[in-house]
mmCIF file with all atom_site columns, C-alpha atoms in Angstrom:
data_model
loop_
_atom_site.group_PDB
_atom_site.id
_atom_site.type_symbol
_atom_site.label_atom_id
_atom_site.label_alt_id
_atom_site.label_comp_id
_atom_site.label_asym_id
_atom_site.label_entity_id
_atom_site.label_seq_id
_atom_site.pdbx_PDB_ins_code
_atom_site.Cartn_x
_atom_site.Cartn_y
_atom_site.Cartn_z
_atom_site.occupancy
_atom_site.B_iso_or_equiv
_atom_site.pdbx_formal_charge
_atom_site.auth_seq_id
_atom_site.auth_comp_id
_atom_site.auth_asym_id
_atom_site.auth_atom_id
_atom_site.pdbx_PDB_model_num
ATOM 1   C CA . MET A 1 1   ? -2.850  -5.679  20.629  1.00 54.00 ? 1   MET A CA 1
ATOM 2   C CA . VAL A 1 2   ? -2.615  -3.334  23.850  1.00 59.00 ? 2   VAL A CA 1
ATOM 3   C CA . GLY A 1 3   ? 0.804   -4.867  25.363  1.00 62.00 ? 3   GLY A CA 1
ATOM 4   C CA . ASP A 1 4   ? 0.249   -8.499  25.678  1.00 66.00 ? 4   ASP A CA 1
ATOM 5   C CA . ARG A 1 5   ? -3.664  -8.092  25.567  1.00 67.00 ? 5   ARG A CA 1
ATOM 6   C CA . GLN A 1 6   ? -5.213  -9.246  21.898  1.00 67.00 ? 6   GLN A CA 1
ATOM 7   C CA . SER A 1 7   ? -8.612  -7.628  21.371  1.00 68.00 ? 7   SER A CA 1
ATOM 8   C CA . PRO A 1 8   ? -10.129 -8.260  18.039  1.00 60.00 ? 8   PRO A CA 1
ATOM 9   C CA . LEU A 1 9   ? -11.880 -5.571  16.675  1.00 64.00 ? 9   LEU A CA 1
ATOM 10  C CA . ASP A 1 10  ? -13.505 -7.127  13.652  1.00 64.00 ? 10  ASP A CA 1
ATOM 11  C CA . GLY A 1 11  ? -17.325 -7.060  13.363  1.00 64.00 ? 11  GLY A CA 1
ATOM 12  C CA . LEU A 1 12  ? -17.702 -4.306  15.973  1.00 63.00 ? 12  LEU A CA 1
ATOM 13  C CA . GLY A 1 13  ? -18.270 -1.701  13.678  1.00 64.00 ? 13  GLY A CA 1
ATOM 14  C CA . VAL A 1 14  ? -16.241 1.631   13.742  1.00 70.00 ? 14  VAL A CA 1
ATOM 15  C CA . VAL A 1 15  ? -14.339 1.639   16.963  1.00 71.00 ? 15  VAL A CA 1
ATOM 16  C CA . LEU A 1 16  ? -12.507 4.779   18.114  1.00 71.00 ? 16  LEU A CA 1
ATOM 17  C CA . LEU A 1 17  ? -9.246  4.414   19.736  1.00 74.00 ? 17  LEU A CA 1
ATOM 18  C CA . PRO A 1 18  ? -6.836  6.861   20.900  1.00 73.00 ? 18  PRO A CA 1
ATOM 19  C CA . ALA A 1 19  ? -3.538  6.788   18.730  1.00 78.00 ? 19  ALA A CA 1
ATOM 20  C CA . GLY A 1 20  ? -1.378  7.906   21.904  1.00 78.00 ? 20  GLY A CA 1
ATOM 21  C CA . THR A 1 21  ? -2.239  4.726   23.549  1.00 80.00 ? 21  THR A CA 1
ATOM 22  C CA . THR A 1 22  ? 0.766   2.895   24.909  1.00 82.00 ? 22  THR A CA 1
ATOM 23  C CA . GLY A 1 23  ? 1.498   -0.201  23.689  1.00 82.00 ? 23  GLY A CA 1
ATOM 24  C CA . LEU A 1 24  ? -1.122  0.169   20.937  1.00 80.00 ? 24  LEU A CA 1
ATOM 25  C CA . ARG A 1 25  ? -0.271  -2.166  17.974  1.00 84.00 ? 25  ARG A CA 1
ATOM 26  C CA . LEU A 1 26  ? -2.763  -2.494  15.221  1.00 84.00 ? 26  LEU A CA 1
ATOM 27  C CA . ASP A 1 27  ? -2.572  -5.984  12.797  1.00 86.00 ? 27  ASP A CA 1
ATOM 28  C CA . LEU A 1 28  ? -4.616  -5.871  9.770   1.00 86.00 ? 28  LEU A CA 1
ATOM 29  C CA . HIS A 1 29  ? -6.872  -8.704  8.728   1.00 85.00 ? 29  HIS A CA 1
ATOM 30  C CA . SER A 1 30  ? -7.924  -7.699  5.320   1.00 86.00 ? 30  SER A CA 1
ATOM 31  C CA . ARG A 1 31  ? -5.730  -6.971  2.017   1.00 89.00 ? 31  ARG A CA 1
ATOM 32  C CA . ASN A 1 32  ? -7.247  -3.965  1.473   1.00 89.00 ? 32  ASN A CA 1
ATOM 33  C CA . LEU A 1 33  ? -7.077  -0.478  3.386   1.00 92.00 ? 33  LEU A CA 1
ATOM 34  C CA . ILE A 1 34  ? -8.962  2.693   3.281   1.00 93.00 ? 34  ILE A CA 1
ATOM 35  C CA . PHE A 1 35  ? -7.847  5.936   4.721   1.00 94.00 ? 35  PHE A CA 1
ATOM 36  C CA . VAL A 1 36  ? -10.935 8.429   5.306   1.00 93.00 ? 36  VAL A CA 1
ATOM 37  C CA . GLU A 1 37  ? -10.887 11.676  6.726   1.00 91.00 ? 37  GLU A CA 1
ATOM 38  C CA . ASN A 1 38  ? -14.362 11.673  8.223   1.00 89.00 ? 38  ASN A CA 1
ATOM 39  C CA . LEU A 1 39  ? -16.376 9.454   10.542  1.00 90.00 ? 39  LEU A CA 1
ATOM 40  C CA . GLN A 1 40  ? -19.438 9.596   8.545   1.00 91.00 ? 40  GLN A CA 1
ATOM 41  C CA . ALA A 1 41  ? -17.478 8.609   5.663   1.00 91.00 ? 41  ALA A CA 1
ATOM 42  C CA . ALA A 1 42  ? -16.302 5.596   7.537   1.00 89.00 ? 42  ALA A CA 1
ATOM 43  C CA . GLU A 1 43  ? -19.620 4.593   8.730   1.00 90.00 ? 43  GLU A CA 1
ATOM 44  C CA . ALA A 1 44  ? -20.855 4.842   5.210   1.00 90.00 ? 44  ALA A CA 1
ATOM 45  C CA . LEU A 1 45  ? -18.246 2.892   3.949   1.00 89.00 ? 45  LEU A CA 1
ATOM 46  C CA . LEU A 1 46  ? -18.710 0.259   6.623   1.00 87.00 ? 46  LEU A CA 1
ATOM 47  C CA . GLU A 1 47  ? -22.119 -0.275  6.266   1.00 87.00 ? 47  GLU A CA 1
ATOM 48  C CA . LEU A 1 48  ? -22.098 -1.087  2.933   1.00 86.00 ? 48  LEU A CA 1
ATOM 49  C CA . LEU A 1 49  ? -18.687 -3.336  2.493   1.00 83.00 ? 49  LEU A CA 1
ATOM 50  C CA . ALA A 1 50  ? -19.304 -5.184  6.190   1.00 77.00 ? 50  ALA A CA 1
ATOM 51  C CA . PRO A 1 51  ? -21.358 -7.801  4.437   1.00 76.00 ? 51  PRO A CA 1
ATOM 52  C CA . SER A 1 52  ? -19.084 -8.532  1.382   1.00 71.00 ? 52  SER A CA 1
ATOM 53  C CA . GLY A 1 53  ? -16.964 -11.365 1.341   1.00 69.00 ? 53  GLY A CA 1
ATOM 54  C CA . GLU A 1 54  ? -13.884 -9.663  2.528   1.00 74.00 ? 54  GLU A CA 1
ATOM 55  C CA . PRO A 1 55  ? -14.492 -6.016  3.472   1.00 80.00 ? 55  PRO A CA 1
ATOM 56  C CA . PRO A 1 56  ? -11.340 -3.510  3.440   1.00 86.00 ? 56  PRO A CA 1
ATOM 57  C CA . ALA A 1 57  ? -9.914  -2.069  6.650   1.00 88.00 ? 57  ALA A CA 1
ATOM 58  C CA . ILE A 1 58  ? -11.326 1.593   7.415   1.00 89.00 ? 58  ILE A CA 1
ATOM 59  C CA . LEU A 1 59  ? -9.148  3.684   9.457   1.00 90.00 ? 59  LEU A CA 1
ATOM 60  C CA . TYR A 1 60  ? -11.145 7.405   9.719   1.00 89.00 ? 60  TYR A CA 1
ATOM 61  C CA . HIS A 1 61  ? -8.529  9.561   11.300  1.00 89.00 ? 61  HIS A CA 1
ATOM 62  C CA . ALA A 1 62  ? -10.544 13.325  11.791  1.00 87.00 ? 62  ALA A CA 1
ATOM 63  C CA . GLY A 1 63  ? -8.959  15.545  9.729   1.00 89.00 ? 63  GLY A CA 1
ATOM 64  C CA . MET A 1 64  ? -5.145  15.692  9.767   1.00 94.00 ? 64  MET A CA 1
ATOM 65  C CA . PRO A 1 65  ? -3.342  12.910  11.333  1.00 92.00 ? 65  PRO A CA 1
ATOM 66  C CA . SER A 1 66  ? -1.289  13.378  14.017  1.00 92.00 ? 66  SER A CA 1
ATOM 67  C CA . HIS A 1 67  ? 2.342   11.825  14.616  1.00 93.00 ? 67  HIS A CA 1
ATOM 68  C CA . ASP A 1 68  ? 0.734   8.769   16.349  1.00 92.00 ? 68  ASP A CA 1
ATOM 69  C CA . ILE A 1 69  ? -1.915  8.143   13.790  1.00 91.00 ? 69  ILE A CA 1
ATOM 70  C CA . LEU A 1 70  ? 0.592   8.538   11.234  1.00 94.00 ? 70  LEU A CA 1
ATOM 71  C CA . THR A 1 71  ? 2.791   5.550   12.970  1.00 93.00 ? 71  THR A CA 1
ATOM 72  C CA . HIS A 1 72  ? -0.349  3.452   12.964  1.00 90.00 ? 72  HIS A CA 1
ATOM 73  C CA . ILE A 1 73  ? -1.176  4.724   9.258   1.00 94.00 ? 73  ILE A CA 1
ATOM 74  C CA . THR A 1 74  ? 2.565   3.230   8.085   1.00 95.00 ? 74  THR A CA 1
ATOM 75  C CA . ALA A 1 75  ? 2.337   -0.005  9.992   1.00 93.00 ? 75  ALA A CA 1
ATOM 76  C CA . LEU A 1 76  ? -1.177  -0.826  8.825   1.00 93.00 ? 76  LEU A CA 1
ATOM 77  C CA . ALA A 1 77  ? -0.289  0.612   4.989   1.00 96.00 ? 77  ALA A CA 1
ATOM 78  C CA . ASP A 1 78  ? 2.944   -1.823  5.098   1.00 96.00 ? 78  ASP A CA 1
ATOM 79  C CA . GLN A 1 79  ? 0.464   -4.930  5.999   1.00 94.00 ? 79  GLN A CA 1
ATOM 80  C CA . ALA A 1 80  ? -2.384  -4.116  3.440   1.00 94.00 ? 80  ALA A CA 1
ATOM 81  C CA . ALA A 1 81  ? -1.683  -5.362  -0.366  1.00 94.00 ? 81  ALA A CA 1
ATOM 82  C CA . HIS A 1 82  ? -3.832  -2.278  -1.594  1.00 94.00 ? 82  HIS A CA 1
ATOM 83  C CA . VAL A 1 83  ? -4.169  1.181   0.019   1.00 96.00 ? 83  VAL A CA 1
ATOM 84  C CA . ALA A 1 84  ? -6.375  4.005   -1.160  1.00 96.00 ? 84  ALA A CA 1
ATOM 85  C CA . ILE A 1 85  ? -6.296  7.436   0.754   1.00 97.00 ? 85  ILE A CA 1
ATOM 86  C CA . ALA A 1 86  ? -9.486  8.837   0.053   1.00 96.00 ? 86  ALA A CA 1
ATOM 87  C CA . PRO A 1 87  ? -9.628  12.767  1.541   1.00 96.00 ? 87  PRO A CA 1
ATOM 88  C CA . ASP A 1 88  ? -12.129 15.447  1.273   1.00 95.00 ? 88  ASP A CA 1
ATOM 89  C CA . ALA A 1 89  ? -11.440 16.812  -2.473  1.00 96.00 ? 89  ALA A CA 1
ATOM 90  C CA . ASP A 1 90  ? -10.195 20.228  -1.097  1.00 96.00 ? 90  ASP A CA 1
ATOM 91  C CA . LEU A 1 91  ? -7.245  22.190  -0.136  1.00 97.00 ? 91  LEU A CA 1
ATOM 92  C CA . GLY A 1 92  ? -7.481  20.472  3.370   1.00 97.00 ? 92  GLY A CA 1
ATOM 93  C CA . GLY A 1 93  ? -7.477  16.899  1.818   1.00 97.00 ? 93  GLY A CA 1
ATOM 94  C CA . THR A 1 94  ? -4.415  17.618  -0.568  1.00 98.00 ? 94  THR A CA 1
ATOM 95  C CA . ARG A 1 95  ? -2.429  18.491  2.440   1.00 98.00 ? 95  ARG A CA 1
ATOM 96  C CA . ILE A 1 96  ? -3.936  15.612  4.786   1.00 97.00 ? 96  ILE A CA 1
ATOM 97  C CA . ALA A 1 97  ? -3.240  12.963  1.327   1.00 98.00 ? 97  ALA A CA 1
ATOM 98  C CA . THR A 1 98  ? 0.361   14.571  1.391   1.00 98.00 ? 98  THR A CA 1
ATOM 99  C CA . ALA A 1 99  ? 1.131   13.672  4.865   1.00 97.00 ? 99  ALA A CA 1
ATOM 100 C CA . ILE A 1 100 ? -0.283  10.182  4.810   1.00 97.00 ? 100 ILE A CA 1
ATOM 101 C CA . TRP A 1 101 ? 1.928   9.435   1.465   1.00 98.00 ? 101 TRP A CA 1
ATOM 102 C CA . ASN A 1 102 ? 5.080   11.064  2.851   1.00 98.00 ? 102 ASN A CA 1
ATOM 103 C CA . SER A 1 103 ? 4.857   8.862   6.226   1.00 97.00 ? 103 SER A CA 1
ATOM 104 C CA . LEU A 1 104 ? 4.332   5.572   3.866   1.00 98.00 ? 104 LEU A CA 1
ATOM 105 C CA . THR A 1 105 ? 7.108   3.588   3.047   1.00 98.00 ? 105 THR A CA 1
ATOM 106 C CA . GLN A 1 106 ? 8.262   3.144   -0.132  1.00 98.00 ? 106 GLN A CA 1
ATOM 107 C CA . THR A 1 107 ? 6.884   -0.040  -0.612  1.00 97.00 ? 107 THR A CA 1
ATOM 108 C CA . ALA A 1 108 ? 3.542   0.905   0.714   1.00 97.00 ? 108 ALA A CA 1
ATOM 109 C CA . GLN A 1 109 ? 3.575   3.839   -1.512  1.00 98.00 ? 109 GLN A CA 1
ATOM 110 C CA . GLN A 1 110 ? 3.843   1.239   -4.262  1.00 97.00 ? 110 GLN A CA 1
ATOM 111 C CA . ARG A 1 111 ? 0.766   -0.442  -3.321  1.00 96.00 ? 111 ARG A CA 1
ATOM 112 C CA . SER A 1 112 ? -1.333  2.938   -2.792  1.00 96.00 ? 112 SER A CA 1
ATOM 113 C CA . VAL A 1 113 ? -3.045  5.547   -4.617  1.00 96.00 ? 113 VAL A CA 1
ATOM 114 C CA . ILE A 1 114 ? -4.524  9.090   -3.887  1.00 97.00 ? 114 ILE A CA 1
ATOM 115 C CA . CYS A 1 115 ? -8.312  8.938   -4.759  1.00 96.00 ? 115 CYS A CA 1
ATOM 116 C CA . ASP A 1 116 ? -10.045 12.054  -5.865  1.00 96.00 ? 116 ASP A CA 1
ATOM 117 C CA . ILE A 1 117 ? -13.323 11.534  -4.415  1.00 95.00 ? 117 ILE A CA 1
ATOM 118 C CA . GLY A 1 118 ? -14.837 14.476  -6.655  1.00 94.00 ? 118 GLY A CA 1
ATOM 119 C CA . MET A 1 119 ? -14.312 12.342  -9.927  1.00 93.00 ? 119 MET A CA 1
ATOM 120 C CA . THR A 1 120 ? -17.717 10.498  -8.658  1.00 92.00 ? 120 THR A CA 1
ATOM 121 C CA . PRO A 1 121 ? -20.247 11.743  -11.205 1.00 88.00 ? 121 PRO A CA 1
ATOM 122 C CA . THR A 1 122 ? -22.978 12.029  -8.744  1.00 85.00 ? 122 THR A CA 1
ATOM 123 C CA . HIS A 1 123 ? -21.310 14.336  -6.229  1.00 89.00 ? 123 HIS A CA 1
ATOM 124 C CA . THR A 1 124 ? -23.204 17.814  -5.328  1.00 87.00 ? 124 THR A CA 1
ATOM 125 C CA . PRO A 1 125 ? -21.541 20.827  -7.129  1.00 90.00 ? 125 PRO A CA 1
ATOM 126 C CA . GLN A 1 126 ? -20.647 23.521  -4.344  1.00 92.00 ? 126 GLN A CA 1
ATOM 127 C CA . GLU A 1 127 ? -20.750 27.162  -4.516  1.00 92.00 ? 127 GLU A CA 1
ATOM 128 C CA . PRO A 1 128 ? -17.357 28.034  -6.344  1.00 95.00 ? 128 PRO A CA 1
ATOM 129 C CA . TRP A 1 129 ? -14.015 29.345  -4.192  1.00 95.00 ? 129 TRP A CA 1
ATOM 130 C CA . PRO A 1 130 ? -14.281 33.103  -4.776  1.00 95.00 ? 130 PRO A CA 1
ATOM 131 C CA . PRO A 1 131 ? -11.778 34.331  -7.782  1.00 92.00 ? 131 PRO A CA 1
ATOM 132 C CA . ASP A 1 132 ? -9.687  36.020  -5.067  1.00 94.00 ? 132 ASP A CA 1
ATOM 133 C CA . SER A 1 133 ? -9.463  33.128  -2.438  1.00 95.00 ? 133 SER A CA 1
ATOM 134 C CA . PRO A 1 134 ? -6.004  32.013  -1.227  1.00 96.00 ? 134 PRO A CA 1
ATOM 135 C CA . VAL A 1 135 ? -7.407  28.311  -2.168  1.00 97.00 ? 135 VAL A CA 1
ATOM 136 C CA . TRP A 1 136 ? -6.583  28.969  -5.578  1.00 97.00 ? 136 TRP A CA 1
ATOM 137 C CA . ALA A 1 137 ? -2.942  29.824  -4.918  1.00 96.00 ? 137 ALA A CA 1
ATOM 138 C CA . ASP A 1 138 ? -2.458  27.384  -2.411  1.00 97.00 ? 138 ASP A CA 1
ATOM 139 C CA . LEU A 1 139 ? -3.836  24.266  -4.555  1.00 98.00 ? 139 LEU A CA 1
ATOM 140 C CA . ARG A 1 140 ? -1.555  25.697  -7.053  1.00 97.00 ? 140 ARG A CA 1
ATOM 141 C CA . THR A 1 141 ? 1.265   24.904  -4.673  1.00 97.00 ? 141 THR A CA 1
ATOM 142 C CA . MET A 1 142 ? -0.130  21.409  -4.222  1.00 97.00 ? 142 MET A CA 1
ATOM 143 C CA . LEU A 1 143 ? 0.637   20.486  -7.918  1.00 97.00 ? 143 LEU A CA 1
ATOM 144 C CA . SER A 1 144 ? 3.881   19.377  -7.010  1.00 97.00 ? 144 SER A CA 1
ATOM 145 C CA . SER A 1 145 ? 2.964   17.461  -4.110  1.00 97.00 ? 145 SER A CA 1
ATOM 146 C CA . PRO A 1 146 ? 1.941   13.539  -4.278  1.00 97.00 ? 146 PRO A CA 1
ATOM 147 C CA . ALA A 1 147 ? -1.569  14.754  -4.103  1.00 98.00 ? 147 ALA A CA 1
ATOM 148 C CA . ALA A 1 148 ? -0.939  16.391  -7.653  1.00 98.00 ? 148 ALA A CA 1
ATOM 149 C CA . ALA A 1 149 ? -4.023  15.030  -9.570  1.00 97.00 ? 149 ALA A CA 1
ATOM 150 C CA . LEU A 1 150 ? -6.241  15.658  -6.527  1.00 98.00 ? 150 LEU A CA 1
ATOM 151 C CA . ALA A 1 151 ? -4.839  19.071  -6.466  1.00 98.00 ? 151 ALA A CA 1
ATOM 152 C CA . ASN A 1 152 ? -5.525  19.366  -10.149 1.00 98.00 ? 152 ASN A CA 1
ATOM 153 C CA . GLY A 1 153 ? -8.886  17.979  -9.640  1.00 97.00 ? 153 GLY A CA 1
ATOM 154 C CA . CYS A 1 154 ? -10.037 20.680  -6.845  1.00 97.00 ? 154 CYS A CA 1
ATOM 155 C CA . LEU A 1 155 ? -8.544  23.133  -9.322  1.00 97.00 ? 155 LEU A CA 1
ATOM 156 C CA . THR A 1 156 ? -10.521 22.169  -12.343 1.00 96.00 ? 156 THR A CA 1
ATOM 157 C CA . ARG A 1 157 ? -13.899 21.796  -10.532 1.00 96.00 ? 157 ARG A CA 1
ATOM 158 C CA . GLY A 1 158 ? -13.620 24.643  -8.580  1.00 96.00 ? 158 GLY A CA 1
ATOM 159 C CA . TYR A 1 159 ? -15.146 23.821  -5.597  1.00 96.00 ? 159 TYR A CA 1
ATOM 160 C CA . PRO A 1 160 ? -14.690 21.468  -2.412  1.00 95.00 ? 160 PRO A CA 1
ATOM 161 C CA . VAL A 1 161 ? -16.132 18.469  -2.677  1.00 94.00 ? 161 VAL A CA 1
ATOM 162 C CA . GLU A 1 162 ? -16.736 16.409  0.962   1.00 89.00 ? 162 GLU A CA 1
ATOM 163 C CA . GLN A 1 163 ? -16.156 12.264  1.490   1.00 87.00 ? 163 GLN A CA 1
ATOM 164 C CA . GLU A 1 164 ? -19.815 11.993  2.894   1.00 83.00 ? 164 GLU A CA 1
ATOM 165 C CA . GLY A 1 165 ? -21.822 12.426  -0.418  1.00 82.00 ? 165 GLY A CA 1
ATOM 166 C CA . CYS A 1 166 ? -20.043 10.259  -2.484  1.00 90.00 ? 166 CYS A CA 1
ATOM 167 C CA . ILE A 1 167 ? -17.341 8.120   -0.389  1.00 90.00 ? 167 ILE A CA 1
ATOM 168 C CA . VAL A 1 168 ? -19.273 4.987   -1.236  1.00 89.00 ? 168 VAL A CA 1
ATOM 169 C CA . GLU A 1 169 ? -19.564 5.403   -4.814  1.00 91.00 ? 169 GLU A CA 1
ATOM 170 C CA . ALA A 1 170 ? -16.038 6.538   -5.122  1.00 92.00 ? 170 ALA A CA 1
ATOM 171 C CA . MET A 1 171 ? -14.536 3.679   -3.303  1.00 91.00 ? 171 MET A CA 1
ATOM 172 C CA . ILE A 1 172 ? -16.764 0.836   -5.034  1.00 89.00 ? 172 ILE A CA 1
ATOM 173 C CA . THR A 1 173 ? -15.471 2.495   -7.942  1.00 88.00 ? 173 THR A CA 1
ATOM 174 C CA . HIS A 1 174 ? -11.729 2.433   -6.854  1.00 86.00 ? 174 HIS A CA 1
ATOM 175 C CA . LEU A 1 175 ? -12.052 -1.004  -5.594  1.00 85.00 ? 175 LEU A CA 1
ATOM 176 C CA . ASN A 1 176 ? -13.765 -2.401  -8.943  1.00 84.00 ? 176 ASN A CA 1
ATOM 177 C CA . GLU A 1 177 ? -11.071 -0.565  -11.141 1.00 83.00 ? 177 GLU A CA 1
ATOM 178 C CA . ALA A 1 178 ? -8.303  -1.851  -9.088  1.00 74.00 ? 178 ALA A CA 1
ATOM 179 C CA . GLY A 1 179 ? -9.433  -5.150  -8.975  1.00 70.00 ? 179 GLY A CA 1
ATOM 180 C CA . ALA A 1 180 ? -8.909  -4.885  -4.947  1.00 55.00 ? 180 ALA A CA 1
ATOM 181 C CA . GLN A 1 181 ? -12.476 -6.166  -4.001  1.00 48.00 ? 181 GLN A CA 1
#
């Protein structure tokens, strides 16, 4: 809704909305909510999950979410029965997941999980971070964050995993394991 005007977005595919739109309010019509970092990941998930009986809502936030986007994330997460935060499996992703997690209410956090999309067995291994890269030290600092498991996965693999290649597999597995689908 924008002001008093309601505009259903169901069935429209990926819809880009300026998060700072005055009076914008998003109402969730799904039990499940997935936050993704990349447009291609949102499109891939939507294409596969839209035909299902009750597809999850998917919010694409284009990297580190702004204050306005975090406000909408918080409101949507409060409406969801189950929330999956699924950023890239890299240093930026751990920071993004932490920012999203910290924006959630305690009640929403209890229904939320930060997913490590790098756990998919079919992801393509990447070139490892150089041994002298500051990424190693920065990821180690994230081991005390809400995204500790994601940071640990990144450290264990030693390379980044972007959503585009494995988000569908990761989210189908996650939704099935969580009984959220």
